[in-house]
Amino acid sequence: MESFEPLSVLIHREVHMHARDAEAELPGNQKVKVSQVSHEFAGRSRSVHALEDVSFSVPQGEFVSILGPSGCGKSTLLHLISGLNIASRGRIFIDEKQVRGTSQDIGMVFQSDLLLDWRNALDNVLIQIEFRGLKKSDYVEPARELLRKTGLELFTDAMPKQLSGGMRQRVGICRALIHDPSLLLMDEPFGALDAITRERMNIDLLKVVEESGKTVVFVTHSIEEAVFLADRVLILSGRPGSLVADIEIPIPRPRLEWPHGESDFSPFAKKARAALGHRDPLS
Ligand SMILES: Nc1ncnc2c1ncn2[C@@H]1O[C@H](COP(=O)(O)OP(=O)(O)OP(=O)(O)O)[C@@H](O)[C@H]1O
Ligand SMILES: [Mg+2]
């Protein structure tokens, strides 16, 4: 079953994380540090070289978007940061500790929603609490509140098959937020949403992040979304993905309105588009 496998991997890693004593090292005062990371997937007939020598840091409280062509290794990179997979070469640090397995303090929104078909929306959010051995009754009301905030108050009892793709994604977002992690890893979380809902979700996400000081690494295919949300946009090349640009977005927060048409964000979107190798239709 597609949705079951990665969750079982998650539990497996969770158990092993506690058995290991993560080695403390000192990469500086950063929430996330990715240092010379390369990754290859070994296969029987061929291996896939997904990432090549990627290095970057994300200071505490920063919002970083990652853009890159399909198949360049964006999801792979998030899985490596989360500890669900370990890089073939290079090292990753979170809070100055080398990542050797999953951490309690990370919320991950997967590219496919990974909801369990036999649990309703509320129980899919609460599974995060069960995994972490926290007291479920303490989190029922916060879970309802998150579902309400994401427009799902009438669907708390709905089963995944009764939800649209965008609704399922929103349940996945609530599941990543329910334990209040300080680091959020989001893999195209709004990909299945219509434009209006997507803009609203962008603003709502910024409210949560700006109020709470969470650090976010956010993968998207939308240049406009990447630029609007982020303090920095990282651009990966085609596979094997390597870092080709690191664009700062020095636009003050809070950012309360989605920028329609030409705006302060436009020059940065243009820069990102150029780094991705797209020609600007207006120039
Ligand atoms: N578990 C795996 N086993 C083997 N190859 C894999 C695995 N996961 C990813 N790959 C390969 O690694 C490369 C990078 O995949 P990844 O999913 O990270 O790309 P992506 O940038 O997230 O793409 P997209 O934008 O389409 O989501 C692809 O060529 C993919 O086929
Ligand atoms: Mg992906």
PDB file of C-alpha atoms and ligand atoms in Angstrom:
ATOM      1  CA  MET A   1       0.000   0.000   0.000  1.00  0.00           C
ATOM      2  CA  GLU A   2       1.597   3.263  -1.133  1.00  0.00           C
ATOM      3  CA  SER A   3       0.693   5.248   1.982  1.00  0.00           C
ATOM      4  CA  PHE A   4       1.773   2.623   4.498  1.00  0.00           C
ATOM      5  CA  GLU A   5       5.390   2.036   3.518  1.00  0.00           C
ATOM      6  CA  PRO A   6       6.912   5.492   4.221  1.00  0.00           C
ATOM      7  CA  LEU A   7       5.105   5.721   7.568  1.00  0.00           C
ATOM      8  CA  SER A   8       6.532   2.392   8.604  1.00  0.00           C
ATOM      9  CA  VAL A   9       9.952   3.735   7.625  1.00  0.00           C
ATOM     10  CA  LEU A  10       9.239   6.742   9.840  1.00  0.00           C
ATOM     11  CA  ILE A  11       8.451   4.564  12.858  1.00  0.00           C
ATOM     12  CA  HIS A  12      11.503   2.412  12.188  1.00  0.00           C
ATOM     13  CA  ARG A  13      13.797   5.430  12.085  1.00  0.00           C
ATOM     14  CA  GLU A  14      12.125   6.908  15.159  1.00  0.00           C
ATOM     15  CA  VAL A  15      12.950   3.814  17.184  1.00  0.00           C
ATOM     16  CA  HIS A  16      16.538   3.772  15.976  1.00  0.00           C
ATOM     17  CA  MET A  17      17.042   7.456  16.614  1.00  0.00           C
ATOM     18  CA  HIS A  18      16.525   6.896  20.330  1.00  0.00           C
ATOM     19  CA  ALA A  19      18.960   4.012  20.311  1.00  0.00           C
ATOM     20  CA  ARG A  20      21.717   6.154  18.853  1.00  0.00           C
ATOM     21  CA  ASP A  21      23.595   8.880  20.522  1.00  0.00           C
ATOM     22  CA  ALA A  22      23.748  11.669  17.954  1.00  0.00           C
ATOM     23  CA  GLU A  23      27.269  12.965  17.833  1.00  0.00           C
ATOM     24  CA  ALA A  24      27.551  16.650  18.611  1.00  0.00           C
ATOM     25  CA  GLU A  25      29.634  18.702  16.223  1.00  0.00           C
ATOM     26  CA  LEU A  26      29.998  22.385  15.779  1.00  0.00           C
ATOM     27  CA  PRO A  27      28.925  23.821  12.447  1.00  0.00           C
ATOM     28  CA  GLY A  28      28.063  27.307  13.776  1.00  0.00           C
ATOM     29  CA  ASN A  29      24.826  28.877  14.966  1.00  0.00           C
ATOM     30  CA  GLN A  30      22.447  27.513  12.306  1.00  0.00           C
ATOM     31  CA  LYS A  31      19.190  25.587  12.544  1.00  0.00           C
ATOM     32  CA  VAL A  32      20.064  23.488   9.499  1.00  0.00           C
ATOM     33  CA  LYS A  33      23.422  23.008   7.860  1.00  0.00           C
ATOM     34  CA  VAL A  34      23.823  20.940   4.725  1.00  0.00           C
ATOM     35  CA  SER A  35      27.494  20.326   4.044  1.00  0.00           C
ATOM     36  CA  GLN A  36      28.806  18.961   0.727  1.00  0.00           C
ATOM     37  CA  VAL A  37      25.911  16.540   0.385  1.00  0.00           C
ATOM     38  CA  SER A  38      25.741  14.160  -2.565  1.00  0.00           C
ATOM     39  CA  HIS A  39      23.285  11.316  -2.891  1.00  0.00           C
ATOM     40  CA  GLU A  40      23.005   8.281  -5.117  1.00  0.00           C
ATOM     41  CA  PHE A  41      20.222   5.729  -5.159  1.00  0.00           C
ATOM     42  CA  ALA A  42      21.778   2.350  -5.834  1.00  0.00           C
ATOM     43  CA  GLY A  43      19.751   0.076  -8.105  1.00  0.00           C
ATOM     44  CA  ARG A  44      20.276  -3.444  -9.454  1.00  0.00           C
ATOM     45  CA  SER A  45      20.686  -2.379 -13.051  1.00  0.00           C
ATOM     46  CA  ARG A  46      21.534   1.310 -12.602  1.00  0.00           C
ATOM     47  CA  SER A  47      22.008   3.863  -9.903  1.00  0.00           C
ATOM     48  CA  VAL A  48      20.569   7.369  -9.894  1.00  0.00           C
ATOM     49  CA  HIS A  49      22.805  10.271  -8.999  1.00  0.00           C
ATOM     50  CA  ALA A  50      20.228  12.584  -7.397  1.00  0.00           C
ATOM     51  CA  LEU A  51      22.283  15.307  -5.669  1.00  0.00           C
ATOM     52  CA  GLU A  52      25.831  16.569  -6.132  1.00  0.00           C
ATOM     53  CA  ASP A  53      27.827  18.559  -3.584  1.00  0.00           C
ATOM     54  CA  VAL A  54      24.998  20.638  -2.120  1.00  0.00           C
ATOM     55  CA  SER A  55      25.916  23.006   0.718  1.00  0.00           C
ATOM     56  CA  PHE A  56      23.805  25.644   2.445  1.00  0.00           C
ATOM     57  CA  SER A  57      22.748  26.785   5.903  1.00  0.00           C
ATOM     58  CA  VAL A  58      19.423  27.949   7.271  1.00  0.00           C
ATOM     59  CA  PRO A  59      19.578  30.208  10.341  1.00  0.00           C
ATOM     60  CA  GLN A  60      16.995  29.750  13.089  1.00  0.00           C
ATOM     61  CA  GLY A  61      13.654  31.323  12.077  1.00  0.00           C
ATOM     62  CA  GLU A  62      14.504  31.680   8.387  1.00  0.00           C
ATOM     63  CA  PHE A  63      12.145  30.608   5.600  1.00  0.00           C
ATOM     64  CA  VAL A  64      13.989  29.035   2.663  1.00  0.00           C
ATOM     65  CA  SER A  65      12.267  27.996  -0.559  1.00  0.00           C
ATOM     66  CA  ILE A  66      13.814  25.475  -2.928  1.00  0.00           C
ATOM     67  CA  LEU A  67      13.106  25.540  -6.658  1.00  0.00           C
ATOM     68  CA  GLY A  68      14.420  23.199  -9.319  1.00  0.00           C
ATOM     69  CA  PRO A  69      13.332  21.108 -12.284  1.00  0.00           C
ATOM     70  CA  SER A  70      11.335  17.929 -11.739  1.00  0.00           C
ATOM     71  CA  GLY A  71      13.598  15.038 -10.749  1.00  0.00           C
ATOM     72  CA  CYS A  72      16.520  17.227  -9.608  1.00  0.00           C
ATOM     73  CA  GLY A  73      16.491  15.873  -6.051  1.00  0.00           C
ATOM     74  CA  LYS A  74      14.322  18.305  -4.052  1.00  0.00           C
ATOM     75  CA  SER A  75      12.292  15.617  -2.264  1.00  0.00           C
ATOM     76  CA  THR A  76      15.477  13.608  -1.771  1.00  0.00           C
ATOM     77  CA  LEU A  77      17.075  16.624  -0.090  1.00  0.00           C
ATOM     78  CA  LEU A  78      14.134  17.069   2.304  1.00  0.00           C
ATOM     79  CA  HIS A  79      14.186  13.366   3.167  1.00  0.00           C
ATOM     80  CA  LEU A  80      17.896  13.639   3.944  1.00  0.00           C
ATOM     81  CA  ILE A  81      17.344  16.690   6.172  1.00  0.00           C
ATOM     82  CA  SER A  82      14.505  14.881   7.981  1.00  0.00           C
ATOM     83  CA  GLY A  83      16.708  11.864   8.621  1.00  0.00           C
ATOM     84  CA  LEU A  84      14.360   9.503   6.762  1.00  0.00           C
ATOM     85  CA  ASN A  85      17.321   8.765   4.515  1.00  0.00           C
ATOM     86  CA  ILE A  86      21.048   9.263   5.029  1.00  0.00           C
ATOM     87  CA  ALA A  87      23.221  11.026   2.418  1.00  0.00           C
ATOM     88  CA  SER A  88      25.735   8.933   0.475  1.00  0.00           C
ATOM     89  CA  ARG A  89      28.331  11.664   1.015  1.00  0.00           C
ATOM     90  CA  GLY A  90      28.509  14.827   3.095  1.00  0.00           C
ATOM     91  CA  ARG A  91      26.838  15.710   6.356  1.00  0.00           C
ATOM     92  CA  ILE A  92      23.682  17.395   7.605  1.00  0.00           C
ATOM     93  CA  PHE A  93      23.305  19.105  10.969  1.00  0.00           C
ATOM     94  CA  ILE A  94      20.202  20.236  12.820  1.00  0.00           C
ATOM     95  CA  ASP A  95      20.748  22.346  15.919  1.00  0.00           C
ATOM     96  CA  GLU A  96      24.451  21.558  15.601  1.00  0.00           C
ATOM     97  CA  LYS A  97      23.893  17.787  15.813  1.00  0.00           C
ATOM     98  CA  GLN A  98      24.634  15.560  12.891  1.00  0.00           C
ATOM     99  CA  VAL A  99      21.460  13.997  11.489  1.00  0.00           C
ATOM    100  CA  ARG A 100      21.529  10.226  11.881  1.00  0.00           C
ATOM    101  CA  GLY A 101      17.795   9.536  12.081  1.00  0.00           C
ATOM    102  CA  THR A 102      14.485  11.367  12.486  1.00  0.00           C
ATOM    103  CA  SER A 103      13.964  13.996  15.155  1.00  0.00           C
ATOM    104  CA  GLN A 104      11.001  14.835  17.403  1.00  0.00           C
ATOM    105  CA  ASP A 105      11.287  18.491  16.548  1.00  0.00           C
ATOM    106  CA  ILE A 106      10.620  18.277  12.803  1.00  0.00           C
ATOM    107  CA  GLY A 107       7.306  18.499  10.989  1.00  0.00           C
ATOM    108  CA  MET A 108       7.312  17.022   7.497  1.00  0.00           C
ATOM    109  CA  VAL A 109       4.683  17.576   4.828  1.00  0.00           C
ATOM    110  CA  PHE A 110       5.217  14.899   2.196  1.00  0.00           C
ATOM    111  CA  GLN A 111       4.738  15.476  -1.524  1.00  0.00           C
ATOM    112  CA  SER A 112       2.086  12.744  -1.575  1.00  0.00           C
ATOM    113  CA  ASP A 113      -0.196  13.221   1.413  1.00  0.00           C
ATOM    114  CA  LEU A 114       0.405   9.766   2.991  1.00  0.00           C
ATOM    115  CA  LEU A 115      -2.909   9.711   4.818  1.00  0.00           C
ATOM    116  CA  LEU A 116      -3.980   6.398   6.286  1.00  0.00           C
ATOM    117  CA  ASP A 117      -7.145   5.383   4.417  1.00  0.00           C
ATOM    118  CA  TRP A 118      -8.733   3.740   7.464  1.00  0.00           C
ATOM    119  CA  ARG A 119      -8.485   6.790   9.750  1.00  0.00           C
ATOM    120  CA  ASN A 120     -10.642   9.910   9.534  1.00  0.00           C
ATOM    121  CA  ALA A 121      -9.107  13.383   9.086  1.00  0.00           C
ATOM    122  CA  LEU A 122      -8.830  14.090  12.822  1.00  0.00           C
ATOM    123  CA  ASP A 123      -7.211  10.723  13.554  1.00  0.00           C
ATOM    124  CA  ASN A 124      -4.802  11.183  10.656  1.00  0.00           C
ATOM    125  CA  VAL A 125      -3.623  14.414  12.293  1.00  0.00           C
ATOM    126  CA  LEU A 126      -3.409  12.754  15.711  1.00  0.00           C
ATOM    127  CA  ILE A 127      -1.277   9.870  14.424  1.00  0.00           C
ATOM    128  CA  GLN A 128       1.677  12.230  14.798  1.00  0.00           C
ATOM    129  CA  ILE A 129       0.925  12.427  18.529  1.00  0.00           C
ATOM    130  CA  GLU A 130       0.623   8.649  18.820  1.00  0.00           C
ATOM    131  CA  PHE A 131       3.967   8.146  17.031  1.00  0.00           C
ATOM    132  CA  ARG A 132       5.642  10.469  19.465  1.00  0.00           C
ATOM    133  CA  GLY A 133       4.116   8.870  22.534  1.00  0.00           C
ATOM    134  CA  LEU A 134       2.424  12.116  23.589  1.00  0.00           C
ATOM    135  CA  LYS A 135      -0.910  12.250  25.435  1.00  0.00           C
ATOM    136  CA  LYS A 136      -3.565  12.117  22.698  1.00  0.00           C
ATOM    137  CA  SER A 137      -6.354  13.779  24.705  1.00  0.00           C
ATOM    138  CA  ASP A 138      -4.191  16.928  25.073  1.00  0.00           C
ATOM    139  CA  TYR A 139      -4.067  17.328  21.301  1.00  0.00           C
ATOM    140  CA  VAL A 140      -7.668  16.676  20.193  1.00  0.00           C
ATOM    141  CA  GLU A 141      -8.750  20.305  20.549  1.00  0.00           C
ATOM    142  CA  PRO A 142      -5.553  21.736  18.957  1.00  0.00           C
ATOM    143  CA  ALA A 143      -6.041  19.279  16.063  1.00  0.00           C
ATOM    144  CA  ARG A 144      -9.645  20.434  15.608  1.00  0.00           C
ATOM    145  CA  GLU A 145      -8.428  24.041  15.703  1.00  0.00           C
ATOM    146  CA  LEU A 146      -5.813  23.383  12.994  1.00  0.00           C
ATOM    147  CA  LEU A 147      -8.416  21.638  10.821  1.00  0.00           C
ATOM    148  CA  ARG A 148     -10.732  24.611  11.353  1.00  0.00           C
ATOM    149  CA  LYS A 149      -7.961  27.077  10.403  1.00  0.00           C
ATOM    150  CA  THR A 150      -7.346  25.186   7.187  1.00  0.00           C
ATOM    151  CA  GLY A 151     -11.042  25.199   6.278  1.00  0.00           C
ATOM    152  CA  LEU A 152     -11.762  21.586   7.179  1.00  0.00           C
ATOM    153  CA  GLU A 153     -14.010  22.029  10.218  1.00  0.00           C
ATOM    154  CA  LEU A 154     -16.873  20.189   8.494  1.00  0.00           C
ATOM    155  CA  PHE A 155     -14.581  17.309   7.518  1.00  0.00           C
ATOM    156  CA  THR A 156     -12.939  16.271  10.788  1.00  0.00           C
ATOM    157  CA  ASP A 157     -14.803  12.944  10.690  1.00  0.00           C
ATOM    158  CA  ALA A 158     -14.415  12.410   6.925  1.00  0.00           C
ATOM    159  CA  MET A 159     -12.365   9.485   5.658  1.00  0.00           C
ATOM    160  CA  PRO A 160      -9.517  10.297   3.186  1.00  0.00           C
ATOM    161  CA  LYS A 161     -11.439   8.843   0.238  1.00  0.00           C
ATOM    162  CA  GLN A 162     -14.178  11.412   0.918  1.00  0.00           C
ATOM    163  CA  LEU A 163     -11.691  14.305   0.658  1.00  0.00           C
ATOM    164  CA  SER A 164     -10.418  16.113  -2.433  1.00  0.00           C
ATOM    165  CA  GLY A 165      -6.677  16.145  -3.211  1.00  0.00           C
ATOM    166  CA  GLY A 166      -6.298  19.653  -1.791  1.00  0.00           C
ATOM    167  CA  MET A 167      -8.202  18.724   1.379  1.00  0.00           C
ATOM    168  CA  ARG A 168      -5.981  15.685   1.868  1.00  0.00           C
ATOM    169  CA  GLN A 169      -2.938  17.922   1.521  1.00  0.00           C
ATOM    170  CA  ARG A 170      -4.346  20.252   4.155  1.00  0.00           C
ATOM    171  CA  VAL A 171      -4.797  17.324   6.568  1.00  0.00           C
ATOM    172  CA  GLY A 172      -1.130  16.492   5.892  1.00  0.00           C
ATOM    173  CA  ILE A 173      -0.170  20.062   6.802  1.00  0.00           C
ATOM    174  CA  CYS A 174      -2.151  19.876  10.065  1.00  0.00           C
ATOM    175  CA  ARG A 175      -0.390  16.599  10.859  1.00  0.00           C
ATOM    176  CA  ALA A 176       3.011  18.276  10.379  1.00  0.00           C
ATOM    177  CA  LEU A 177       2.065  21.195  12.659  1.00  0.00           C
ATOM    178  CA  ILE A 178       0.197  19.471  15.510  1.00  0.00           C
ATOM    179  CA  HIS A 179       3.258  18.761  17.676  1.00  0.00           C
ATOM    180  CA  ASP A 180       4.494  22.348  17.194  1.00  0.00           C
ATOM    181  CA  PRO A 181       7.896  21.482  15.663  1.00  0.00           C
ATOM    182  CA  SER A 182      10.546  24.190  15.413  1.00  0.00           C
ATOM    183  CA  LEU A 183      11.592  22.985  11.927  1.00  0.00           C
ATOM    184  CA  LEU A 184       9.071  22.473   9.136  1.00  0.00           C
ATOM    185  CA  LEU A 185      10.015  20.628   5.950  1.00  0.00           C
ATOM    186  CA  MET A 186       7.353  21.067   3.287  1.00  0.00           C
ATOM    187  CA  ASP A 187       7.389  19.274  -0.052  1.00  0.00           C
ATOM    188  CA  GLU A 188       5.068  21.037  -2.514  1.00  0.00           C
ATOM    189  CA  PRO A 189       2.343  21.253   0.139  1.00  0.00           C
ATOM    190  CA  PHE A 190       0.024  23.426  -1.945  1.00  0.00           C
ATOM    191  CA  GLY A 191       0.540  21.717  -5.304  1.00  0.00           C
ATOM    192  CA  ALA A 192      -3.016  20.352  -5.495  1.00  0.00           C
ATOM    193  CA  LEU A 193      -4.803  23.532  -4.435  1.00  0.00           C
ATOM    194  CA  ASP A 194      -6.706  25.955  -6.641  1.00  0.00           C
ATOM    195  CA  ALA A 195      -5.075  29.401  -7.052  1.00  0.00           C
ATOM    196  CA  ILE A 196      -7.306  31.247  -4.583  1.00  0.00           C
ATOM    197  CA  THR A 197      -7.018  28.633  -1.817  1.00  0.00           C
ATOM    198  CA  ARG A 198      -3.287  28.444  -2.459  1.00  0.00           C
ATOM    199  CA  GLU A 199      -2.876  32.189  -1.976  1.00  0.00           C
ATOM    200  CA  ARG A 200      -4.910  32.010   1.247  1.00  0.00           C
ATOM    201  CA  MET A 201      -2.877  29.055   2.505  1.00  0.00           C
ATOM    202  CA  ASN A 202       0.353  30.951   1.716  1.00  0.00           C
ATOM    203  CA  ILE A 203      -0.798  33.900   3.841  1.00  0.00           C
ATOM    204  CA  ASP A 204      -1.989  31.584   6.647  1.00  0.00           C
ATOM    205  CA  LEU A 205       1.306  29.694   6.615  1.00  0.00           C
ATOM    206  CA  LEU A 206       3.230  32.953   6.887  1.00  0.00           C
ATOM    207  CA  LYS A 207       1.077  33.995   9.856  1.00  0.00           C
ATOM    208  CA  VAL A 208       1.880  30.764  11.701  1.00  0.00           C
ATOM    209  CA  VAL A 209       5.569  30.919  10.802  1.00  0.00           C
ATOM    210  CA  GLU A 210       6.080  34.616  11.477  1.00  0.00           C
ATOM    211  CA  GLU A 211       4.315  34.405  14.864  1.00  0.00           C
ATOM    212  CA  SER A 212       6.064  31.249  16.010  1.00  0.00           C
ATOM    213  CA  GLY A 213       9.577  31.812  14.642  1.00  0.00           C
ATOM    214  CA  LYS A 214       9.639  28.383  13.033  1.00  0.00           C
ATOM    215  CA  THR A 215      12.371  27.567  10.552  1.00  0.00           C
ATOM    216  CA  VAL A 216      10.983  26.367   7.218  1.00  0.00           C
ATOM    217  CA  VAL A 217      12.454  24.586   4.203  1.00  0.00           C
ATOM    218  CA  PHE A 218       9.794  24.692   1.510  1.00  0.00           C
ATOM    219  CA  VAL A 219       9.915  22.958  -1.874  1.00  0.00           C
ATOM    220  CA  THR A 220       7.715  24.279  -4.649  1.00  0.00           C
ATOM    221  CA  HIS A 221       7.463  24.478  -8.436  1.00  0.00           C
ATOM    222  CA  SER A 222       5.911  27.934  -8.276  1.00  0.00           C
ATOM    223  CA  ILE A 223       8.462  30.735  -8.629  1.00  0.00           C
ATOM    224  CA  GLU A 224       5.940  33.315  -7.340  1.00  0.00           C
ATOM    225  CA  GLU A 225       5.126  31.221  -4.268  1.00  0.00           C
ATOM    226  CA  ALA A 226       8.808  30.585  -3.550  1.00  0.00           C
ATOM    227  CA  VAL A 227       9.641  34.295  -3.682  1.00  0.00           C
ATOM    228  CA  PHE A 228       6.574  35.503  -1.761  1.00  0.00           C
ATOM    229  CA  LEU A 229       7.121  33.125   1.157  1.00  0.00           C
ATOM    230  CA  ALA A 230      10.863  33.069   1.573  1.00  0.00           C
ATOM    231  CA  ASP A 231      13.745  34.982   3.062  1.00  0.00           C
ATOM    232  CA  ARG A 232      15.939  33.127   0.570  1.00  0.00           C
ATOM    233  CA  VAL A 233      15.288  31.094  -2.543  1.00  0.00           C
ATOM    234  CA  LEU A 234      17.712  28.311  -3.413  1.00  0.00           C
ATOM    235  CA  ILE A 235      17.792  27.100  -7.001  1.00  0.00           C
ATOM    236  CA  LEU A 236      18.913  23.605  -7.897  1.00  0.00           C
ATOM    237  CA  SER A 237      20.159  22.572 -11.332  1.00  0.00           C
ATOM    238  CA  GLY A 238      18.799  19.567 -13.213  1.00  0.00           C
ATOM    239  CA  ARG A 239      19.863  16.117 -11.947  1.00  0.00           C
ATOM    240  CA  PRO A 240      22.168  15.632 -10.238  1.00  0.00           C
ATOM    241  CA  GLY A 241      20.839  18.652  -8.398  1.00  0.00           C
ATOM    242  CA  SER A 242      23.480  21.122  -7.348  1.00  0.00           C
ATOM    243  CA  LEU A 243      23.023  24.615  -6.003  1.00  0.00           C
ATOM    244  CA  VAL A 244      23.109  27.201  -8.810  1.00  0.00           C
ATOM    245  CA  ALA A 245      21.716  30.270  -7.037  1.00  0.00           C
ATOM    246  CA  ASP A 246      20.958  31.571  -3.567  1.00  0.00           C
ATOM    247  CA  ILE A 247      18.684  34.599  -3.865  1.00  0.00           C
ATOM    248  CA  GLU A 248      17.927  36.780  -0.869  1.00  0.00           C
ATOM    249  CA  ILE A 249      14.401  38.269  -0.703  1.00  0.00           C
ATOM    250  CA  PRO A 250      14.876  41.342   1.516  1.00  0.00           C
ATOM    251  CA  ILE A 251      11.197  42.315   1.602  1.00  0.00           C
ATOM    252  CA  PRO A 252       9.954  43.173   5.088  1.00  0.00           C
ATOM    253  CA  ARG A 253       7.516  41.023   7.062  1.00  0.00           C
ATOM    254  CA  PRO A 254       4.743  40.562   7.824  1.00  0.00           C
ATOM    255  CA  ARG A 255       3.782  39.912   4.234  1.00  0.00           C
ATOM    256  CA  LEU A 256       0.028  40.133   4.428  1.00  0.00           C
ATOM    257  CA  GLU A 257      -1.138  40.256   0.834  1.00  0.00           C
ATOM    258  CA  TRP A 258      -0.468  38.063  -2.145  1.00  0.00           C
ATOM    259  CA  PRO A 259       1.258  40.246  -4.781  1.00  0.00           C
ATOM    260  CA  HIS A 260      -0.896  40.350  -7.901  1.00  0.00           C
ATOM    261  CA  GLY A 261       0.795  41.771 -10.979  1.00  0.00           C
ATOM    262  CA  GLU A 262       4.012  43.790 -10.840  1.00  0.00           C
ATOM    263  CA  SER A 263       5.216  44.207  -7.256  1.00  0.00           C
ATOM    264  CA  ASP A 264       8.308  44.449  -5.043  1.00  0.00           C
ATOM    265  CA  PHE A 265       8.657  40.672  -5.454  1.00  0.00           C
ATOM    266  CA  SER A 266       8.828  40.813  -9.268  1.00  0.00           C
ATOM    267  CA  PRO A 267      12.586  41.505  -9.658  1.00  0.00           C
ATOM    268  CA  PHE A 268      13.371  38.521  -7.428  1.00  0.00           C
ATOM    269  CA  ALA A 269      10.986  36.258  -9.335  1.00  0.00           C
ATOM    270  CA  LYS A 270      12.726  37.363 -12.527  1.00  0.00           C
ATOM    271  CA  LYS A 271      16.119  36.524 -11.030  1.00  0.00           C
ATOM    272  CA  ALA A 272      14.884  33.088  -9.928  1.00  0.00           C
ATOM    273  CA  ARG A 273      13.380  32.425 -13.358  1.00  0.00           C
ATOM    274  CA  ALA A 274      16.689  33.328 -14.997  1.00  0.00           C
ATOM    275  CA  ALA A 275      18.611  31.023 -12.633  1.00  0.00           C
ATOM    276  CA  LEU A 276      16.214  28.212 -13.546  1.00  0.00           C
ATOM    277  CA  GLY A 277      17.108  28.801 -17.168  1.00  0.00           C
ATOM    278  CA  HIS A 278      13.718  30.187 -18.223  1.00  0.00           C
ATOM    279  CA  ARG A 279      13.667  33.118 -20.607  1.00  0.00           C
ATOM    280  CA  ASP A 280      11.524  36.007 -19.402  1.00  0.00           C
ATOM    281  CA  PRO A 281       8.744  36.413 -21.995  1.00  0.00           C
ATOM    282  CA  LEU A 282       8.830  40.218 -21.606  1.00  0.00           C
ATOM    283  CA  SER A 283      12.548  40.732 -22.247  1.00  0.00           C
TER     284      SER A 283
HETATM  285  N1  LIG B   1      13.743   5.754  -3.461  1.00  0.00           N
HETATM  286  C1  LIG B   1      14.298   5.974  -4.639  1.00  0.00           C
HETATM  287  N2  LIG B   1      14.961   4.983  -5.311  1.00  0.00           N
HETATM  288  C2  LIG B   1      15.568   5.218  -6.480  1.00  0.00           C
HETATM  289  N3  LIG B   1      15.580   6.417  -7.108  1.00  0.00           N
HETATM  290  C3  LIG B   1      14.949   7.422  -6.508  1.00  0.00           C
HETATM  291  C4  LIG B   1      14.260   7.268  -5.249  1.00  0.00           C
HETATM  292  N4  LIG B   1      13.734   8.457  -4.899  1.00  0.00           N
HETATM  293  C5  LIG B   1      14.052   9.307  -5.885  1.00  0.00           C
HETATM  294  N5  LIG B   1      14.771   8.707  -6.844  1.00  0.00           N
HETATM  295  C6  LIG B   1      15.343   9.317  -8.045  1.00  0.00           C
HETATM  296  O1  LIG B   1      16.123  10.442  -7.637  1.00  0.00           O
HETATM  297  C7  LIG B   1      15.923  11.531  -8.523  1.00  0.00           C
HETATM  298  C8  LIG B   1      15.445  12.713  -7.699  1.00  0.00           C
HETATM  299  O2  LIG B   1      14.128  12.442  -7.231  1.00  0.00           O
HETATM  300  P1  LIG B   1      13.313  13.453  -6.326  1.00  0.00           P
HETATM  301  O3  LIG B   1      12.027  12.799  -5.984  1.00  0.00           O
HETATM  302  O4  LIG B   1      14.162  13.910  -5.220  1.00  0.00           O
HETATM  303  O5  LIG B   1      13.103  14.656  -7.353  1.00  0.00           O
HETATM  304  P2  LIG B   1      12.261  16.013  -7.170  1.00  0.00           P
HETATM  305  O6  LIG B   1      13.197  17.137  -7.452  1.00  0.00           O
HETATM  306  O7  LIG B   1      11.575  15.993  -5.863  1.00  0.00           O
HETATM  307  O8  LIG B   1      11.219  15.893  -8.367  1.00  0.00           O
HETATM  308  P3  LIG B   1       9.710  16.444  -8.452  1.00  0.00           P
HETATM  309  O9  LIG B   1       9.811  17.928  -8.642  1.00  0.00           O
HETATM  310  O10 LIG B   1       9.173  15.770  -9.665  1.00  0.00           O
HETATM  311  O11 LIG B   1       8.996  16.061  -7.203  1.00  0.00           O
HETATM  312  C9  LIG B   1      14.932  11.050  -9.568  1.00  0.00           C
HETATM  313  O12 LIG B   1      15.660  10.666 -10.703  1.00  0.00           O
HETATM  314  C10 LIG B   1      14.263   9.865  -8.958  1.00  0.00           C
HETATM  315  O13 LIG B   1      13.940   8.913  -9.950  1.00  0.00           O
HETATM  316 MG    MG B   2       9.604  15.899  -5.305  1.00  0.00          MG
END
